[in-house]
């Protein structure tokens, strides 16, 4: 299928073309799905280091004396007590508790915050933040087009990055951020990622993207990686994907992420009433991990059925696991459904599955926990 001529290009588009990437339309952007073998790219991140272009993500800044309180009102997390240089995973929810997007919020200074949104939802997040921060002494500034985002992920990521910066990487803990120079380029350097491995995300001026990418990619062992590897990596790590495990019809509690909802914070927030009620009542479904006993992978949208063939859930994400060597999936099961005797309807054939705890993979381990 030809690419959508209206699709946006990231600042690294020409680099991907030169590398022979297979490009696809994703969230309104033309993005690399893979460069050669998605399995090889996946394994490079698990064993060495992979380099990703994530410049389609949204970067929305809130500044001003009331920015922290505004975020507390707009999002489900308790953001204002965060220390400068820290990051937090949180969500933007609708009044009924449905998830409009899952986000990472970085506190860059006393009165400066960066909200990183999924590409498909960046406009929604920006518009909701503008609306929800009315009455607060805070300004919302969407700088997505000004930024490029490059991720270096894998067990070798720190050693590689140390060649290009004098920053104390040993002291930069998980979910922390600092302003730094990498290869002589000004960046916001965050120890965050979406692969289940150690790694870093580097926010740079869009005009510096190609130079930053080329410097990192020139290191022996660094493998360019596309969206396919990113998806299989996050699936093994049990990380939700918006549009799959998270939607406007899904609440954080259904997704097993009720811990991010801070009902005890002093500021009233959008969706609090609905989420407080659900915190007291079991959700109608729950997110679980599935491992297929056969070789056929459950895929998004496939029905989970009981031993009698009665539908009792739906697969949200599924694929063969390069690390575990067997098909895995995440799925929602109806409340009250047991975890034995289940199968997935794979094109009319009931394929037996086992329910397992998430995540399927933990760092420095190649077996399920």
mmCIF file of C-alpha atoms in Angstrom:
data_model
loop_
_atom_site.group_PDB
_atom_site.id
_atom_site.type_symbol
_atom_site.label_atom_id
_atom_site.label_comp_id
_atom_site.label_asym_id
_atom_site.label_seq_id
_atom_site.Cartn_x
_atom_site.Cartn_y
_atom_site.Cartn_z
ATOM 1 C CA UNK A 1 0.000 0.000 0.000
ATOM 2 C CA UNK A 2 1.496 3.391 -0.977
ATOM 3 C CA UNK A 3 2.283 5.812 1.831
ATOM 4 C CA UNK A 4 -0.225 8.529 2.589
ATOM 5 C CA UNK A 5 1.174 11.641 0.871
ATOM 6 C CA UNK A 6 -0.246 13.760 3.697
ATOM 7 C CA UNK A 7 1.589 11.796 6.412
ATOM 8 C CA UNK A 8 4.084 13.845 8.406
ATOM 9 C CA UNK A 9 7.805 13.132 8.248
ATOM 10 C CA UNK A 10 10.030 13.163 11.304
ATOM 11 C CA UNK A 11 13.344 15.065 11.155
ATOM 12 C CA UNK A 12 15.021 11.680 10.616
ATOM 13 C CA UNK A 13 12.934 10.658 7.607
ATOM 14 C CA UNK A 14 15.792 10.855 5.087
ATOM 15 C CA UNK A 15 18.005 8.799 7.398
ATOM 16 C CA UNK A 16 15.402 6.036 7.448
ATOM 17 C CA UNK A 17 15.090 6.113 3.664
ATOM 18 C CA UNK A 18 18.861 5.865 3.259
ATOM 19 C CA UNK A 19 18.916 2.890 5.629
ATOM 20 C CA UNK A 20 16.286 1.112 3.520
ATOM 21 C CA UNK A 21 13.644 1.102 6.232
ATOM 22 C CA UNK A 22 10.195 -0.272 5.514
ATOM 23 C CA UNK A 23 8.060 2.808 6.200
ATOM 24 C CA UNK A 24 4.419 2.759 7.279
ATOM 25 C CA UNK A 25 1.782 5.291 8.228
ATOM 26 C CA UNK A 26 1.531 5.435 12.011
ATOM 27 C CA UNK A 27 -0.433 8.034 13.978
ATOM 28 C CA UNK A 28 -0.252 10.433 11.056
ATOM 29 C CA UNK A 29 3.505 10.006 10.573
ATOM 30 C CA UNK A 30 5.567 8.001 8.128
ATOM 31 C CA UNK A 31 7.610 5.816 10.472
ATOM 32 C CA UNK A 32 10.087 2.926 10.129
ATOM 33 C CA UNK A 33 8.416 -0.411 10.846
ATOM 34 C CA UNK A 34 11.673 -2.313 10.437
ATOM 35 C CA UNK A 35 15.029 -1.871 8.723
ATOM 36 C CA UNK A 36 15.785 -5.524 7.990
ATOM 37 C CA UNK A 37 14.736 -8.188 10.495
ATOM 38 C CA UNK A 38 12.411 -7.131 13.296
ATOM 39 C CA UNK A 39 13.499 -10.206 15.263
ATOM 40 C CA UNK A 40 17.152 -9.194 14.979
ATOM 41 C CA UNK A 41 16.257 -5.657 16.055
ATOM 42 C CA UNK A 42 14.329 -7.009 19.042
ATOM 43 C CA UNK A 43 17.237 -9.205 20.112
ATOM 44 C CA UNK A 44 19.699 -6.345 19.714
ATOM 45 C CA UNK A 45 17.811 -4.402 22.389
ATOM 46 C CA UNK A 46 17.669 -7.390 24.718
ATOM 47 C CA UNK A 47 21.381 -8.148 24.368
ATOM 48 C CA UNK A 48 23.111 -4.917 23.317
ATOM 49 C CA UNK A 49 21.627 -1.624 22.188
ATOM 50 C CA UNK A 50 18.951 -0.458 19.790
ATOM 51 C CA UNK A 51 18.305 3.050 18.463
ATOM 52 C CA UNK A 52 14.755 4.289 17.871
ATOM 53 C CA UNK A 53 13.252 7.386 16.267
ATOM 54 C CA UNK A 54 10.337 8.465 18.476
ATOM 55 C CA UNK A 55 10.018 11.971 17.086
ATOM 56 C CA UNK A 56 6.321 11.440 16.402
ATOM 57 C CA UNK A 57 5.598 11.718 20.141
ATOM 58 C CA UNK A 58 4.130 14.941 21.515
ATOM 59 C CA UNK A 59 6.016 17.323 23.844
ATOM 60 C CA UNK A 60 3.694 19.742 25.628
ATOM 61 C CA UNK A 61 5.102 22.184 28.164
ATOM 62 C CA UNK A 62 3.344 23.744 31.155
ATOM 63 C CA UNK A 63 5.011 26.706 32.803
ATOM 64 C CA UNK A 64 4.135 29.142 35.552
ATOM 65 C CA UNK A 65 3.605 29.251 39.319
ATOM 66 C CA UNK A 66 0.399 27.228 39.046
ATOM 67 C CA UNK A 67 1.628 24.587 36.606
ATOM 68 C CA UNK A 68 1.954 21.840 39.219
ATOM 69 C CA UNK A 69 -1.529 22.457 40.636
ATOM 70 C CA UNK A 70 -2.916 22.582 37.096
ATOM 71 C CA UNK A 71 -1.446 19.163 36.332
ATOM 72 C CA UNK A 72 -2.855 17.769 39.580
ATOM 73 C CA UNK A 73 -6.301 18.877 38.422
ATOM 74 C CA UNK A 74 -5.901 17.713 34.824
ATOM 75 C CA UNK A 75 -4.307 14.299 35.408
ATOM 76 C CA UNK A 76 -4.933 11.392 37.770
ATOM 77 C CA UNK A 77 -1.481 11.555 39.376
ATOM 78 C CA UNK A 78 -0.150 13.701 42.185
ATOM 79 C CA UNK A 79 2.443 15.672 40.223
ATOM 80 C CA UNK A 80 3.052 18.882 42.183
ATOM 81 C CA UNK A 81 5.194 17.225 44.938
ATOM 82 C CA UNK A 82 7.626 15.821 42.343
ATOM 83 C CA UNK A 83 11.203 16.996 42.650
ATOM 84 C CA UNK A 84 12.898 18.797 39.772
ATOM 85 C CA UNK A 85 14.663 16.264 37.576
ATOM 86 C CA UNK A 86 12.108 13.506 38.160
ATOM 87 C CA UNK A 87 9.531 11.901 35.883
ATOM 88 C CA UNK A 88 6.257 10.095 36.501
ATOM 89 C CA UNK A 89 3.932 7.842 34.534
ATOM 90 C CA UNK A 90 0.327 9.044 34.697
ATOM 91 C CA UNK A 91 -2.892 9.337 32.692
ATOM 92 C CA UNK A 92 -5.337 11.842 31.293
ATOM 93 C CA UNK A 93 -8.834 10.531 31.942
ATOM 94 C CA UNK A 94 -12.314 11.579 30.840
ATOM 95 C CA UNK A 95 -14.981 12.497 33.428
ATOM 96 C CA UNK A 96 -16.276 8.895 33.233
ATOM 97 C CA UNK A 97 -12.799 7.519 34.049
ATOM 98 C CA UNK A 98 -11.926 6.356 30.541
ATOM 99 C CA UNK A 99 -8.292 6.807 29.551
ATOM 100 C CA UNK A 100 -7.712 9.530 26.949
ATOM 101 C CA UNK A 101 -3.953 8.941 26.985
ATOM 102 C CA UNK A 102 -1.167 7.595 29.142
ATOM 103 C CA UNK A 103 1.682 10.035 29.628
ATOM 104 C CA UNK A 104 5.066 10.654 31.142
ATOM 105 C CA UNK A 105 5.422 13.979 32.955
ATOM 106 C CA UNK A 106 8.903 15.425 33.560
ATOM 107 C CA UNK A 107 9.592 18.227 36.027
ATOM 108 C CA UNK A 108 12.333 20.320 34.440
ATOM 109 C CA UNK A 109 12.381 23.253 36.906
ATOM 110 C CA UNK A 110 10.294 24.713 39.716
ATOM 111 C CA UNK A 111 7.799 26.173 37.253
ATOM 112 C CA UNK A 112 8.507 24.098 34.123
ATOM 113 C CA UNK A 113 7.018 20.716 33.215
ATOM 114 C CA UNK A 114 7.035 18.611 30.057
ATOM 115 C CA UNK A 115 4.176 16.239 29.248
ATOM 116 C CA UNK A 116 5.017 13.567 26.665
ATOM 117 C CA UNK A 117 1.954 12.236 24.878
ATOM 118 C CA UNK A 118 1.393 9.421 22.416
ATOM 119 C CA UNK A 119 1.493 10.684 18.841
ATOM 120 C CA UNK A 120 -2.107 9.762 18.021
ATOM 121 C CA UNK A 121 -3.372 11.610 21.095
ATOM 122 C CA UNK A 122 -1.067 14.627 21.231
ATOM 123 C CA UNK A 123 -3.707 17.058 19.955
ATOM 124 C CA UNK A 124 -6.292 15.691 22.398
ATOM 125 C CA UNK A 125 -3.856 15.994 25.296
ATOM 126 C CA UNK A 126 -2.906 19.545 24.346
ATOM 127 C CA UNK A 127 -6.523 20.665 23.972
ATOM 128 C CA UNK A 128 -7.584 19.024 27.241
ATOM 129 C CA UNK A 129 -4.664 20.590 29.093
ATOM 130 C CA UNK A 130 -5.563 24.018 27.727
ATOM 131 C CA UNK A 131 -9.166 23.572 28.862
ATOM 132 C CA UNK A 132 -8.403 21.992 32.236
ATOM 133 C CA UNK A 133 -5.780 24.539 33.231
ATOM 134 C CA UNK A 134 -8.087 27.524 32.827
ATOM 135 C CA UNK A 135 -8.117 29.430 36.102
ATOM 136 C CA UNK A 136 -4.605 28.291 37.023
ATOM 137 C CA UNK A 137 -1.545 30.497 36.717
ATOM 138 C CA UNK A 138 -0.040 28.287 34.015
ATOM 139 C CA UNK A 139 0.633 28.431 30.285
ATOM 140 C CA UNK A 140 0.378 25.478 27.880
ATOM 141 C CA UNK A 141 2.813 25.384 24.960
ATOM 142 C CA UNK A 142 2.830 22.557 22.406
ATOM 143 C CA UNK A 143 6.443 22.257 21.202
ATOM 144 C CA UNK A 144 6.076 18.881 19.479
ATOM 145 C CA UNK A 145 7.198 20.106 16.072
ATOM 146 C CA UNK A 146 10.319 21.720 17.553
ATOM 147 C CA UNK A 147 11.601 18.493 19.127
ATOM 148 C CA UNK A 148 13.098 15.246 17.951
ATOM 149 C CA UNK A 149 13.146 12.240 20.266
ATOM 150 C CA UNK A 150 15.726 9.474 19.964
ATOM 151 C CA UNK A 151 15.795 6.447 22.282
ATOM 152 C CA UNK A 152 18.872 4.345 22.996
ATOM 153 C CA UNK A 153 17.733 1.150 24.703
ATOM 154 C CA UNK A 154 19.430 -2.006 25.915
ATOM 155 C CA UNK A 155 21.942 -3.277 28.488
ATOM 156 C CA UNK A 156 24.816 -1.552 26.653
ATOM 157 C CA UNK A 157 23.033 1.813 26.429
ATOM 158 C CA UNK A 158 24.796 3.464 29.374
ATOM 159 C CA UNK A 159 28.252 2.453 28.254
ATOM 160 C CA UNK A 160 27.593 3.741 24.763
ATOM 161 C CA UNK A 161 26.081 7.014 25.907
ATOM 162 C CA UNK A 162 29.006 7.604 28.284
ATOM 163 C CA UNK A 163 31.254 8.043 25.238
ATOM 164 C CA UNK A 164 29.334 11.193 24.303
ATOM 165 C CA UNK A 165 28.646 12.920 27.616
ATOM 166 C CA UNK A 166 30.279 13.845 30.892
ATOM 167 C CA UNK A 167 26.957 13.559 32.713
ATOM 168 C CA UNK A 168 26.999 11.297 35.807
ATOM 169 C CA UNK A 169 24.941 8.519 34.258
ATOM 170 C CA UNK A 170 25.412 6.256 37.287
ATOM 171 C CA UNK A 171 23.527 8.849 39.320
ATOM 172 C CA UNK A 172 20.707 9.261 36.801
ATOM 173 C CA UNK A 173 18.117 6.880 38.183
ATOM 174 C CA UNK A 174 15.152 5.329 36.418
ATOM 175 C CA UNK A 175 12.486 7.967 35.692
ATOM 176 C CA UNK A 176 14.858 10.885 36.081
ATOM 177 C CA UNK A 177 15.827 13.634 33.631
ATOM 178 C CA UNK A 178 18.521 16.276 33.261
ATOM 179 C CA UNK A 179 19.599 18.928 30.771
ATOM 180 C CA UNK A 180 22.845 17.798 29.196
ATOM 181 C CA UNK A 181 25.044 17.834 26.124
ATOM 182 C CA UNK A 182 25.438 14.615 24.171
ATOM 183 C CA UNK A 183 27.926 14.628 21.293
ATOM 184 C CA UNK A 184 28.024 18.396 21.688
ATOM 185 C CA UNK A 185 24.250 18.680 21.244
ATOM 186 C CA UNK A 186 21.920 20.164 23.867
ATOM 187 C CA UNK A 187 19.414 17.541 24.994
ATOM 188 C CA UNK A 188 17.000 16.664 27.731
ATOM 189 C CA UNK A 189 18.325 13.267 28.784
ATOM 190 C CA UNK A 190 15.822 10.957 30.474
ATOM 191 C CA UNK A 191 16.332 7.466 31.851
ATOM 192 C CA UNK A 192 13.013 6.222 30.539
ATOM 193 C CA UNK A 193 11.908 3.806 27.850
ATOM 194 C CA UNK A 194 9.310 1.414 26.493
ATOM 195 C CA UNK A 195 11.267 -1.803 26.011
ATOM 196 C CA UNK A 196 11.709 -3.390 29.421
ATOM 197 C CA UNK A 197 15.466 -2.727 29.254
ATOM 198 C CA UNK A 198 17.671 -0.027 30.692
ATOM 199 C CA UNK A 199 17.984 2.906 28.353
ATOM 200 C CA UNK A 200 17.651 6.585 27.662
ATOM 201 C CA UNK A 201 15.397 8.932 25.750
ATOM 202 C CA UNK A 202 17.021 12.062 24.312
ATOM 203 C CA UNK A 203 14.909 15.107 23.462
ATOM 204 C CA UNK A 204 16.764 17.430 21.087
ATOM 205 C CA UNK A 205 16.065 20.327 18.778
ATOM 206 C CA UNK A 206 14.642 18.961 15.541
ATOM 207 C CA UNK A 207 17.515 20.538 13.631
ATOM 208 C CA UNK A 208 20.037 18.467 15.601
ATOM 209 C CA UNK A 209 18.266 15.131 15.107
ATOM 210 C CA UNK A 210 20.294 13.802 12.189
ATOM 211 C CA UNK A 211 23.642 14.607 13.803
ATOM 212 C CA UNK A 212 22.588 13.068 17.113
ATOM 213 C CA UNK A 213 21.301 9.909 15.422
ATOM 214 C CA UNK A 214 24.411 9.533 13.270
ATOM 215 C CA UNK A 215 26.762 9.926 16.233
ATOM 216 C CA UNK A 216 25.009 7.209 18.216
ATOM 217 C CA UNK A 217 24.378 4.915 15.240
ATOM 218 C CA UNK A 218 28.085 4.965 14.317
ATOM 219 C CA UNK A 219 29.008 3.048 17.474
ATOM 220 C CA UNK A 220 29.723 -0.584 16.735
ATOM 221 C CA UNK A 221 26.844 -2.744 17.929
ATOM 222 C CA UNK A 222 24.126 -0.064 17.891
ATOM 223 C CA UNK A 223 21.238 -1.359 15.756
ATOM 224 C CA UNK A 224 18.533 0.907 14.271
ATOM 225 C CA UNK A 225 15.144 -0.420 15.359
ATOM 226 C CA UNK A 226 11.626 0.153 14.083
ATOM 227 C CA UNK A 227 8.109 0.111 15.462
ATOM 228 C CA UNK A 228 7.725 -3.660 15.100
ATOM 229 C CA UNK A 229 10.576 -4.369 17.514
ATOM 230 C CA UNK A 230 9.359 -1.658 19.850
ATOM 231 C CA UNK A 231 5.950 -3.341 19.958
ATOM 232 C CA UNK A 232 7.258 -6.853 20.634
ATOM 233 C CA UNK A 233 9.645 -5.511 23.289
ATOM 234 C CA UNK A 234 6.929 -3.623 25.163
ATOM 235 C CA UNK A 235 4.587 -6.634 24.883
ATOM 236 C CA UNK A 236 7.154 -8.927 26.533
ATOM 237 C CA UNK A 237 7.574 -6.290 29.245
ATOM 238 C CA UNK A 238 3.797 -6.173 29.825
ATOM 239 C CA UNK A 239 3.596 -2.465 28.989
ATOM 240 C CA UNK A 240 0.215 -1.222 27.758
ATOM 241 C CA UNK A 241 -0.243 0.376 24.349
ATOM 242 C CA UNK A 242 -2.842 3.067 23.840
ATOM 243 C CA UNK A 243 -5.444 1.824 21.390
ATOM 244 C CA UNK A 244 -4.909 -1.750 22.572
ATOM 245 C CA UNK A 245 -4.825 -2.179 26.364
ATOM 246 C CA UNK A 246 -5.832 1.445 27.005
ATOM 247 C CA UNK A 247 -8.742 3.247 25.352
ATOM 248 C CA UNK A 248 -11.367 5.852 26.173
ATOM 249 C CA UNK A 249 -13.620 2.912 27.092
ATOM 250 C CA UNK A 250 -11.044 1.484 29.531
ATOM 251 C CA UNK A 251 -10.285 2.745 33.027
ATOM 252 C CA UNK A 252 -6.927 2.503 34.800
ATOM 253 C CA UNK A 253 -8.392 -0.008 37.252
ATOM 254 C CA UNK A 254 -9.462 -2.389 34.480
ATOM 255 C CA UNK A 255 -5.951 -2.218 33.050
ATOM 256 C CA UNK A 256 -4.428 -3.114 36.423
ATOM 257 C CA UNK A 257 -2.997 0.396 36.738
ATOM 258 C CA UNK A 258 -5.160 1.739 39.534
ATOM 259 C CA UNK A 259 -1.969 2.564 41.431
ATOM 260 C CA UNK A 260 -1.416 5.629 39.228
ATOM 261 C CA UNK A 261 -4.764 7.106 40.328
ATOM 262 C CA UNK A 262 -4.114 9.238 43.417
ATOM 263 C CA UNK A 263 -7.536 9.564 44.997
ATOM 264 C CA UNK A 264 -6.014 10.965 48.192
ATOM 265 C CA UNK A 265 -4.486 14.085 46.654
ATOM 266 C CA UNK A 266 -6.013 17.301 47.920
ATOM 267 C CA UNK A 267 -6.828 18.734 44.484
ATOM 268 C CA UNK A 268 -10.037 17.612 42.814
ATOM 269 C CA UNK A 269 -9.289 16.151 39.381
ATOM 270 C CA UNK A 270 -11.216 15.261 36.253
ATOM 271 C CA UNK A 271 -12.638 11.756 36.540
ATOM 272 C CA UNK A 272 -12.202 11.484 40.298
ATOM 273 C CA UNK A 273 -15.827 10.632 41.059
ATOM 274 C CA UNK A 274 -16.039 7.790 38.560
ATOM 275 C CA UNK A 275 -12.629 6.421 39.487
ATOM 276 C CA UNK A 276 -13.313 6.608 43.223
ATOM 277 C CA UNK A 277 -16.469 4.554 42.695
ATOM 278 C CA UNK A 278 -14.606 1.954 40.658
ATOM 279 C CA UNK A 279 -11.883 1.703 43.274
ATOM 280 C CA UNK A 280 -14.560 0.361 45.635
ATOM 281 C CA UNK A 281 -16.165 -2.015 43.136
ATOM 282 C CA UNK A 282 -14.416 -4.726 41.117
ATOM 283 C CA UNK A 283 -14.055 -3.810 37.476
ATOM 284 C CA UNK A 284 -16.046 -5.762 34.916
ATOM 285 C CA UNK A 285 -12.889 -7.199 33.406
ATOM 286 C CA UNK A 286 -9.199 -7.621 34.147
ATOM 287 C CA UNK A 287 -6.019 -7.573 32.072
ATOM 288 C CA UNK A 288 -4.004 -10.805 32.033
ATOM 289 C CA UNK A 289 -1.085 -12.380 30.224
ATOM 290 C CA UNK A 290 -1.580 -15.403 27.967
ATOM 291 C CA UNK A 291 0.941 -17.914 26.631
ATOM 292 C CA UNK A 292 -0.173 -20.130 23.761
ATOM 293 C CA UNK A 293 0.608 -23.826 24.004
ATOM 294 C CA UNK A 294 0.873 -24.127 20.230
ATOM 295 C CA UNK A 295 2.709 -22.087 17.626
ATOM 296 C CA UNK A 296 -0.138 -19.860 16.421
ATOM 297 C CA UNK A 297 -0.054 -16.407 17.971
ATOM 298 C CA UNK A 298 -3.195 -14.813 19.385
ATOM 299 C CA UNK A 299 -3.733 -11.413 17.763
ATOM 300 C CA UNK A 300 -5.555 -8.238 18.681
ATOM 301 C CA UNK A 301 -9.321 -8.686 18.532
ATOM 302 C CA UNK A 302 -9.326 -12.493 18.804
ATOM 303 C CA UNK A 303 -11.864 -13.864 21.268
ATOM 304 C CA UNK A 304 -10.859 -15.706 24.440
ATOM 305 C CA UNK A 305 -13.219 -18.613 25.052
ATOM 306 C CA UNK A 306 -13.954 -21.083 27.824
ATOM 307 C CA UNK A 307 -13.620 -24.858 27.444
ATOM 308 C CA UNK A 308 -17.262 -24.801 26.287
ATOM 309 C CA UNK A 309 -16.497 -22.280 23.578
ATOM 310 C CA UNK A 310 -18.233 -19.398 25.346
ATOM 311 C CA UNK A 311 -16.578 -16.005 24.704
ATOM 312 C CA UNK A 312 -15.146 -14.621 27.950
ATOM 313 C CA UNK A 313 -12.629 -12.032 26.865
ATOM 314 C CA UNK A 314 -10.677 -10.463 24.039
ATOM 315 C CA UNK A 315 -7.004 -10.283 23.079
ATOM 316 C CA UNK A 316 -5.601 -6.748 23.046
ATOM 317 C CA UNK A 317 -2.037 -7.490 21.855
ATOM 318 C CA UNK A 318 -0.336 -10.667 20.738
ATOM 319 C CA UNK A 319 2.738 -11.874 18.869
ATOM 320 C CA UNK A 320 5.450 -14.538 18.878
ATOM 321 C CA UNK A 321 7.983 -13.678 21.587
ATOM 322 C CA UNK A 322 11.560 -13.656 20.243
ATOM 323 C CA UNK A 323 12.928 -13.804 23.792
ATOM 324 C CA UNK A 324 10.722 -16.577 25.156
ATOM 325 C CA UNK A 325 10.308 -18.569 21.972
ATOM 326 C CA UNK A 326 6.529 -18.925 22.269
ATOM 327 C CA UNK A 327 3.447 -16.884 21.347
ATOM 328 C CA UNK A 328 2.281 -14.437 24.013
ATOM 329 C CA UNK A 329 -0.617 -12.038 24.372
ATOM 330 C CA UNK A 330 -2.348 -9.639 26.695
ATOM 331 C CA UNK A 331 -6.102 -9.941 27.003
ATOM 332 C CA UNK A 332 -9.062 -8.723 28.990
ATOM 333 C CA UNK A 333 -11.005 -11.454 30.791
ATOM 334 C CA UNK A 334 -14.492 -10.956 32.146
ATOM 335 C CA UNK A 335 -14.698 -10.767 35.926
ATOM 336 C CA UNK A 336 -15.477 -14.142 37.464
ATOM 337 C CA UNK A 337 -13.951 -16.176 34.655
ATOM 338 C CA UNK A 338 -11.539 -18.827 35.873
ATOM 339 C CA UNK A 339 -8.001 -19.071 34.552
ATOM 340 C CA UNK A 340 -7.984 -22.730 33.526
ATOM 341 C CA UNK A 341 -9.311 -24.386 30.402
ATOM 342 C CA UNK A 342 -9.150 -21.223 28.282
ATOM 343 C CA UNK A 343 -8.391 -20.911 24.596
ATOM 344 C CA UNK A 344 -8.171 -18.230 21.954
ATOM 345 C CA UNK A 345 -10.258 -18.466 18.809
ATOM 346 C CA UNK A 346 -7.559 -18.205 16.136
ATOM 347 C CA UNK A 347 -9.416 -18.072 12.829
ATOM 348 C CA UNK A 348 -12.032 -20.572 13.897
ATOM 349 C CA UNK A 349 -9.711 -22.906 15.777
ATOM 350 C CA UNK A 350 -9.549 -22.965 19.582
ATOM 351 C CA UNK A 351 -5.891 -22.687 20.554
ATOM 352 C CA UNK A 352 -5.267 -23.539 24.254
ATOM 353 C CA UNK A 353 -3.579 -20.843 26.342
ATOM 354 C CA UNK A 354 -2.263 -20.526 29.873
ATOM 355 C CA UNK A 355 -2.880 -17.444 31.998
ATOM 356 C CA UNK A 356 0.363 -16.044 33.446
ATOM 357 C CA UNK A 357 1.370 -13.058 35.523
ATOM 358 C CA UNK A 358 2.559 -9.922 33.765
ATOM 359 C CA UNK A 359 5.162 -9.042 32.707
ATOM 360 C CA UNK A 360 6.289 -11.960 30.585
ATOM 361 C CA UNK A 361 9.874 -10.708 30.718
ATOM 362 C CA UNK A 362 11.901 -8.900 33.346
ATOM 363 C CA UNK A 363 15.266 -7.290 32.754
ATOM 364 C CA UNK A 364 18.245 -9.701 33.026
ATOM 365 C CA UNK A 365 15.876 -12.645 32.763
ATOM 366 C CA UNK A 366 14.788 -14.741 29.806
ATOM 367 C CA UNK A 367 12.122 -16.693 31.649
ATOM 368 C CA UNK A 368 8.742 -15.657 32.873
ATOM 369 C CA UNK A 369 8.659 -14.418 36.492
#
